[in-house]
């Protein structure tokens, strides 16, 4: 299944940007067991890439650093194929027609790593196939499909800085949000999300406090510093490597280090893209078997248009 071309050769291309939880507060729990979360989220320039082309029959191909792991781990549970099938069914139910499709996934993000790789792939599939199949499902219909694929998929549909609440499906965009120079670091130990949630000692923590609204990157950095990832303490108990990779980021010069999602990926914020790139090179030399990626996060729309 691996190695059949790159996402660049296809009719429609979509980036599946890594999702970074700059903060994640666990504020409660629903009766179905899902946790209520308050999250400050941004998206990296780096991520998976997908390509979509019409074909005579459905095909799925994979390449990239983590392709082998996905084909072993995902089995029948591949979110890209689930997203394709869900969108196809929704279009057929509204009387539309869809052609078979060749989907290619360039898997650059580690699997089960707290940066939403599978969710971003599913969201990119919904966006890419909507385009290829020329469908105009309203945004709220697409979001409703997205949440059926996973709590993080609606925010990955947007892939811009935001605050998410509920289980992640209530999304408020942050138009005025800076781009950060960042290093993503992962010791390549998969961490099970349900196990991390089960390890929580407290589930009714204070919500995000972002008042007054910061105006520049320095104020945002200080606000982020005052926030938390409530999943980090239980994840550190499950995977001791999280503490090691966090120390490496701090020693390489990161001004702020935190875990994303349920781990094990941690991020470090750096002063400049150049200092982030140097730090990632240094850490790669120290641990060539781990994952280190320097990236710049996507700014809010207002900063983007400025
Ligand atoms: O939505 P997703 O498939 O990513 O969730 C994986 C698991 O993580 C869920 O089955 C649940 O155990 C836990 N989870 C949770 N509360 C959330 C999101 C996930 O308890 N808001």
CSV table of C-alpha atoms and ligand atoms in Angstrom, one decimal:
chain,number,residue,atom,x,y,z
A,1,UNK,CA,0.0,0.0,0.0
A,2,UNK,CA,2.9,2.3,0.5
A,3,UNK,CA,4.9,4.5,-1.9
A,4,UNK,CA,2.6,5.0,-4.9
A,5,UNK,CA,3.4,8.6,-5.9
A,6,UNK,CA,3.2,11.7,-3.8
A,7,UNK,CA,0.2,13.9,-2.9
A,8,UNK,CA,1.5,16.5,-5.4
A,9,UNK,CA,0.5,14.6,-8.5
A,10,UNK,CA,-3.3,14.7,-7.9
A,11,UNK,CA,-6.2,16.8,-9.2
A,12,UNK,CA,-7.0,18.1,-5.7
A,13,UNK,CA,-4.5,18.5,-2.9
A,14,UNK,CA,-5.1,19.3,0.8
A,15,UNK,CA,-2.8,19.9,3.7
A,16,UNK,CA,-3.7,18.1,7.0
A,17,UNK,CA,-1.9,20.4,9.4
A,18,UNK,CA,-0.8,19.2,12.9
A,19,UNK,CA,-3.2,20.4,15.6
A,20,UNK,CA,-1.5,21.9,18.6
A,21,UNK,CA,-3.2,22.2,22.0
A,22,UNK,CA,-1.5,25.3,23.4
A,23,UNK,CA,-3.7,24.7,26.4
A,24,UNK,CA,-6.2,22.0,27.3
A,25,UNK,CA,-8.3,22.3,30.5
A,26,UNK,CA,-10.6,19.4,31.5
A,27,UNK,CA,-13.6,21.1,33.0
A,28,UNK,CA,-16.2,18.3,33.5
A,29,UNK,CA,-17.6,15.1,32.2
A,30,UNK,CA,-20.7,14.2,30.3
A,31,UNK,CA,-23.1,11.4,31.3
A,32,UNK,CA,-21.7,9.3,28.3
A,33,UNK,CA,-18.2,9.5,29.8
A,34,UNK,CA,-16.8,12.0,27.3
A,35,UNK,CA,-14.9,14.9,29.0
A,36,UNK,CA,-15.8,18.5,28.7
A,37,UNK,CA,-12.7,20.5,27.5
A,38,UNK,CA,-11.6,24.1,27.1
A,39,UNK,CA,-8.8,24.2,24.5
A,40,UNK,CA,-6.6,26.9,23.0
A,41,UNK,CA,-5.6,25.4,19.6
A,42,UNK,CA,-3.4,26.4,16.7
A,43,UNK,CA,-2.2,24.5,13.7
A,44,UNK,CA,1.3,23.9,12.4
A,45,UNK,CA,2.6,24.6,8.9
A,46,UNK,CA,3.9,21.0,9.0
A,47,UNK,CA,1.5,18.1,8.6
A,48,UNK,CA,0.3,15.2,6.4
A,49,UNK,CA,-0.6,15.9,2.7
A,50,UNK,CA,-3.4,14.3,0.8
A,51,UNK,CA,-4.2,14.0,-2.9
A,52,UNK,CA,-7.5,13.2,-4.6
A,53,UNK,CA,-8.2,12.2,-8.2
A,54,UNK,CA,-11.2,10.6,-10.0
A,55,UNK,CA,-10.5,6.9,-10.8
A,56,UNK,CA,-12.2,3.9,-12.3
A,57,UNK,CA,-12.4,2.3,-8.8
A,58,UNK,CA,-11.7,3.4,-5.3
A,59,UNK,CA,-8.0,3.2,-4.3
A,60,UNK,CA,-6.0,4.3,-1.3
A,61,UNK,CA,-2.3,4.6,-1.3
A,62,UNK,CA,0.2,5.8,1.4
A,63,UNK,CA,3.7,7.0,1.7
A,64,UNK,CA,5.8,9.1,4.1
A,65,UNK,CA,7.8,8.5,7.2
A,66,UNK,CA,4.9,7.0,9.3
A,67,UNK,CA,3.1,5.1,6.4
A,68,UNK,CA,4.1,1.7,7.6
A,69,UNK,CA,2.9,2.3,11.1
A,70,UNK,CA,-0.5,3.5,9.9
A,71,UNK,CA,-1.1,0.4,7.7
A,72,UNK,CA,-0.2,-1.8,10.6
A,73,UNK,CA,-2.1,0.1,13.3
A,74,UNK,CA,-5.2,1.3,11.5
A,75,UNK,CA,-6.6,-1.9,10.0
A,76,UNK,CA,-10.2,-1.3,9.0
A,77,UNK,CA,-10.2,1.8,11.2
A,78,UNK,CA,-8.7,4.3,8.8
A,79,UNK,CA,-10.3,7.7,9.3
A,80,UNK,CA,-9.6,8.8,5.7
A,81,UNK,CA,-11.7,5.9,4.4
A,82,UNK,CA,-14.4,6.5,7.0
A,83,UNK,CA,-14.6,10.2,6.0
A,84,UNK,CA,-14.8,9.3,2.3
A,85,UNK,CA,-17.6,6.8,3.0
A,86,UNK,CA,-19.5,9.2,5.3
A,87,UNK,CA,-19.4,12.1,2.8
A,88,UNK,CA,-20.4,9.8,-0.1
A,89,UNK,CA,-23.4,8.5,1.8
A,90,UNK,CA,-24.5,12.0,2.7
A,91,UNK,CA,-24.3,13.1,-1.0
A,92,UNK,CA,-26.2,10.0,-2.2
A,93,UNK,CA,-28.9,10.6,0.5
A,94,UNK,CA,-29.4,14.1,-0.9
A,95,UNK,CA,-29.8,12.7,-4.5
A,96,UNK,CA,-26.3,13.5,-5.7
A,97,UNK,CA,-23.8,11.3,-7.6
A,98,UNK,CA,-20.2,10.6,-6.8
A,99,UNK,CA,-17.4,8.9,-8.8
A,100,UNK,CA,-14.8,6.5,-7.4
A,101,UNK,CA,-11.7,8.2,-6.2
A,102,UNK,CA,-8.0,7.5,-5.7
A,103,UNK,CA,-6.9,9.0,-2.4
A,104,UNK,CA,-3.2,9.3,-1.5
A,105,UNK,CA,-2.0,10.1,2.0
A,106,UNK,CA,1.6,11.3,2.7
A,107,UNK,CA,1.9,10.3,6.4
A,108,UNK,CA,4.4,12.7,7.9
A,109,UNK,CA,2.9,13.0,11.4
A,110,UNK,CA,3.5,10.3,14.1
A,111,UNK,CA,0.5,8.1,14.9
A,112,UNK,CA,-1.5,8.4,18.2
A,113,UNK,CA,0.6,11.4,19.2
A,114,UNK,CA,-1.7,14.2,20.5
A,115,UNK,CA,-1.4,16.4,17.4
A,116,UNK,CA,-4.5,15.2,15.7
A,117,UNK,CA,-2.9,13.5,12.6
A,118,UNK,CA,-5.9,11.2,12.0
A,119,UNK,CA,-8.4,13.9,12.7
A,120,UNK,CA,-6.6,16.3,10.3
A,121,UNK,CA,-6.5,13.6,7.6
A,122,UNK,CA,-10.3,13.0,8.0
A,123,UNK,CA,-11.0,16.8,7.8
A,124,UNK,CA,-8.7,17.2,4.8
A,125,UNK,CA,-10.6,14.3,3.2
A,126,UNK,CA,-14.0,16.0,3.8
A,127,UNK,CA,-12.6,19.2,2.3
A,128,UNK,CA,-10.8,17.6,-0.6
A,129,UNK,CA,-13.6,15.3,-1.7
A,130,UNK,CA,-16.2,18.1,-1.4
A,131,UNK,CA,-14.1,19.9,-3.9
A,132,UNK,CA,-13.4,16.9,-6.2
A,133,UNK,CA,-17.1,15.9,-6.2
A,134,UNK,CA,-18.2,19.5,-6.6
A,135,UNK,CA,-20.6,19.3,-3.7
A,136,UNK,CA,-21.9,22.3,-1.8
A,137,UNK,CA,-22.8,20.8,1.6
A,138,UNK,CA,-23.5,23.7,4.0
A,139,UNK,CA,-20.8,24.3,6.6
A,140,UNK,CA,-23.0,23.0,9.4
A,141,UNK,CA,-23.8,19.8,7.6
A,142,UNK,CA,-20.0,19.2,7.0
A,143,UNK,CA,-19.3,19.9,10.7
A,144,UNK,CA,-22.0,17.4,11.7
A,145,UNK,CA,-20.3,14.8,9.6
A,146,UNK,CA,-16.9,15.8,11.1
A,147,UNK,CA,-18.0,15.3,14.7
A,148,UNK,CA,-19.1,11.8,13.9
A,149,UNK,CA,-15.6,11.0,12.9
A,150,UNK,CA,-14.0,12.3,16.1
A,151,UNK,CA,-14.2,15.2,18.6
A,152,UNK,CA,-11.2,17.0,17.0
A,153,UNK,CA,-12.3,16.7,13.4
A,154,UNK,CA,-14.6,19.9,13.3
A,155,UNK,CA,-11.7,22.1,14.5
A,156,UNK,CA,-9.4,20.4,11.9
A,157,UNK,CA,-11.9,21.4,9.2
A,158,UNK,CA,-11.1,25.0,10.1
A,159,UNK,CA,-7.4,24.6,10.8
A,160,UNK,CA,-7.0,28.2,12.1
A,161,UNK,CA,-6.2,29.4,15.6
A,162,UNK,CA,-9.3,28.9,17.8
A,163,UNK,CA,-10.8,28.2,21.2
A,164,UNK,CA,-12.8,24.9,21.3
A,165,UNK,CA,-15.3,23.9,24.0
A,166,UNK,CA,-17.7,21.1,24.7
A,167,UNK,CA,-15.9,17.9,23.7
A,168,UNK,CA,-14.2,20.0,21.0
A,169,UNK,CA,-17.1,20.7,18.6
A,170,UNK,CA,-17.9,24.3,19.8
A,171,UNK,CA,-15.4,26.3,17.9
A,172,UNK,CA,-14.6,30.0,18.2
A,173,UNK,CA,-12.1,31.4,15.7
A,174,UNK,CA,-9.3,33.7,17.0
A,175,UNK,CA,-8.9,36.1,14.0
A,176,UNK,CA,-6.2,38.1,15.7
A,177,UNK,CA,-3.7,35.5,16.7
A,178,UNK,CA,0.1,35.4,16.1
A,179,UNK,CA,2.2,32.8,14.3
A,180,UNK,CA,4.7,31.0,16.6
A,181,UNK,CA,8.1,29.5,15.8
A,182,UNK,CA,7.8,26.0,17.3
A,183,UNK,CA,9.5,22.7,17.5
A,184,UNK,CA,7.3,19.5,17.8
A,185,UNK,CA,9.1,16.7,19.6
A,186,UNK,CA,7.9,13.2,20.1
A,187,UNK,CA,9.7,10.2,21.6
A,188,UNK,CA,7.7,7.9,19.3
A,189,UNK,CA,5.8,6.1,22.1
A,190,UNK,CA,2.1,5.8,21.3
A,191,UNK,CA,-0.1,7.0,24.2
A,192,UNK,CA,-3.7,5.7,24.4
A,193,UNK,CA,-6.1,8.7,24.7
A,194,UNK,CA,-8.7,6.7,26.8
A,195,UNK,CA,-5.9,5.6,29.2
A,196,UNK,CA,-4.8,9.2,29.8
A,197,UNK,CA,-8.3,10.4,30.5
A,198,UNK,CA,-8.8,7.5,32.9
A,199,UNK,CA,-5.7,8.6,34.8
A,200,UNK,CA,-7.1,12.0,35.6
A,201,UNK,CA,-7.3,12.7,39.3
A,202,UNK,CA,-9.6,15.8,39.0
A,203,UNK,CA,-12.1,16.4,36.2
A,204,UNK,CA,-13.7,19.7,37.3
A,205,UNK,CA,-10.8,22.1,36.8
A,206,UNK,CA,-11.1,25.9,36.1
A,207,UNK,CA,-11.9,26.8,32.5
A,208,UNK,CA,-9.6,28.8,30.2
A,209,UNK,CA,-9.1,32.4,31.4
A,210,UNK,CA,-8.0,34.6,28.4
A,211,UNK,CA,-8.9,38.0,29.8
A,212,UNK,CA,-8.1,40.7,28.8
A,213,UNK,CA,-7.6,39.4,25.3
A,214,UNK,CA,-3.9,39.6,24.5
A,215,UNK,CA,-2.8,42.0,21.7
A,216,UNK,CA,0.6,40.8,20.6
A,217,UNK,CA,2.8,37.7,20.6
A,218,UNK,CA,4.5,38.6,23.9
A,219,UNK,CA,1.1,38.9,25.7
A,220,UNK,CA,-0.2,35.7,24.1
A,221,UNK,CA,3.0,33.8,25.2
A,222,UNK,CA,2.5,35.0,28.8
A,223,UNK,CA,-1.2,34.0,28.7
A,224,UNK,CA,-0.4,30.6,27.4
A,225,UNK,CA,2.2,30.2,30.2
A,226,UNK,CA,-0.6,30.9,32.7
A,227,UNK,CA,-2.7,28.0,31.2
A,228,UNK,CA,-2.3,24.2,31.5
A,229,UNK,CA,-2.6,20.9,29.8
A,230,UNK,CA,-4.6,18.9,32.4
A,231,UNK,CA,-3.8,15.7,30.5
A,232,UNK,CA,0.0,16.1,30.9
A,233,UNK,CA,0.4,14.8,34.5
A,234,UNK,CA,-1.5,11.4,33.8
A,235,UNK,CA,0.3,11.1,30.4
A,236,UNK,CA,3.7,11.6,32.1
A,237,UNK,CA,2.9,8.7,34.4
A,238,UNK,CA,2.1,6.5,31.4
A,239,UNK,CA,5.1,7.5,29.3
A,240,UNK,CA,8.3,8.6,31.2
A,241,UNK,CA,9.8,9.7,27.8
A,242,UNK,CA,7.5,12.8,27.9
A,243,UNK,CA,9.6,14.3,30.7
A,244,UNK,CA,12.8,13.5,28.8
A,245,UNK,CA,11.7,15.1,25.6
A,246,UNK,CA,10.3,18.2,27.5
A,247,UNK,CA,13.7,18.7,29.1
A,248,UNK,CA,15.5,18.4,25.7
A,249,UNK,CA,13.2,21.2,24.3
A,250,UNK,CA,13.9,23.4,27.3
A,251,UNK,CA,17.7,22.8,27.1
A,252,UNK,CA,17.6,23.5,23.4
A,253,UNK,CA,16.3,27.0,24.2
A,254,UNK,CA,12.5,26.8,24.1
A,255,UNK,CA,10.9,29.7,26.1
A,256,UNK,CA,7.8,27.6,26.9
A,257,UNK,CA,7.4,23.8,26.7
A,258,UNK,CA,4.1,21.8,27.0
A,259,UNK,CA,2.5,18.6,25.9
A,260,UNK,CA,-0.2,18.7,23.2
A,261,UNK,CA,-3.5,16.7,23.5
A,262,UNK,CA,-3.1,13.4,25.3
A,263,UNK,CA,0.6,13.2,24.2
A,264,UNK,CA,3.2,12.2,23.7
A,265,UNK,CA,4.1,15.1,21.4
A,266,UNK,CA,5.4,18.1,23.2
A,267,UNK,CA,6.0,21.6,21.7
A,268,UNK,CA,8.5,24.3,22.4
A,269,UNK,CA,8.0,27.9,21.5
A,270,UNK,CA,11.1,29.7,20.1
A,271,UNK,CA,12.0,33.3,19.4
A,272,UNK,CA,12.6,32.9,15.7
A,273,UNK,CA,12.1,30.2,13.0
A,274,UNK,CA,15.9,30.1,12.7
A,275,UNK,CA,16.4,29.2,16.4
A,276,UNK,CA,13.6,26.6,16.2
A,277,UNK,CA,15.3,25.0,13.1
A,278,UNK,CA,18.7,25.0,14.9
A,279,UNK,CA,17.2,23.4,18.0
A,280,UNK,CA,15.4,20.7,16.0
A,281,UNK,CA,18.7,19.8,14.2
A,282,UNK,CA,20.5,19.6,17.5
A,283,UNK,CA,17.9,17.3,19.1
A,284,UNK,CA,17.7,15.1,15.9
A,285,UNK,CA,21.5,14.5,16.3
A,286,UNK,CA,21.0,13.6,19.9
A,287,UNK,CA,18.1,11.2,19.3
A,288,UNK,CA,17.9,10.3,15.6
A,289,UNK,CA,15.2,7.7,16.4
A,290,UNK,CA,12.8,10.3,17.8
A,291,UNK,CA,10.7,12.9,15.9
A,292,UNK,CA,11.7,16.6,15.9
A,293,UNK,CA,10.2,19.1,13.5
A,294,UNK,CA,10.6,22.8,13.4
A,295,UNK,CA,7.5,24.6,12.1
A,296,UNK,CA,5.7,28.0,12.1
A,297,UNK,CA,2.1,27.9,13.2
A,298,UNK,CA,-0.7,29.4,11.1
A,299,UNK,CA,-1.7,33.0,12.2
A,300,UNK,CA,-5.3,34.1,12.7
A,301,UNK,CA,-7.1,35.4,9.6
A,302,UNK,CA,-6.8,39.0,10.5
A,303,UNK,CA,-3.0,38.8,11.0
A,304,UNK,CA,-2.8,36.7,7.8
A,305,UNK,CA,-4.5,39.3,5.7
A,306,UNK,CA,-2.6,42.2,7.2
B,1,LIG,O1,-12.9,11.5,19.8
B,1,LIG,P1,-11.7,10.6,19.9
B,1,LIG,O2,-11.9,9.3,19.1
B,1,LIG,O3,-10.4,11.3,19.6
B,1,LIG,O4,-11.6,10.1,21.4
B,1,LIG,C1,-10.9,9.0,21.8
B,1,LIG,C2,-11.2,8.6,23.3
B,1,LIG,O5,-10.7,9.7,24.2
B,1,LIG,C3,-12.7,8.5,23.6
B,1,LIG,O6,-13.2,7.2,23.4
B,1,LIG,C4,-12.7,8.9,25.1
B,1,LIG,O7,-12.3,7.8,25.9
B,1,LIG,C5,-11.6,9.9,25.2
B,1,LIG,N1,-12.1,11.3,25.1
B,1,LIG,C6,-12.8,11.8,26.2
B,1,LIG,N2,-13.3,13.1,26.1
B,1,LIG,C7,-13.1,13.9,25.0
B,1,LIG,C8,-12.4,13.3,23.9
B,1,LIG,C9,-11.9,12.0,24.0
B,1,LIG,O8,-13.1,11.2,27.2
B,1,LIG,N3,-13.5,15.1,24.9
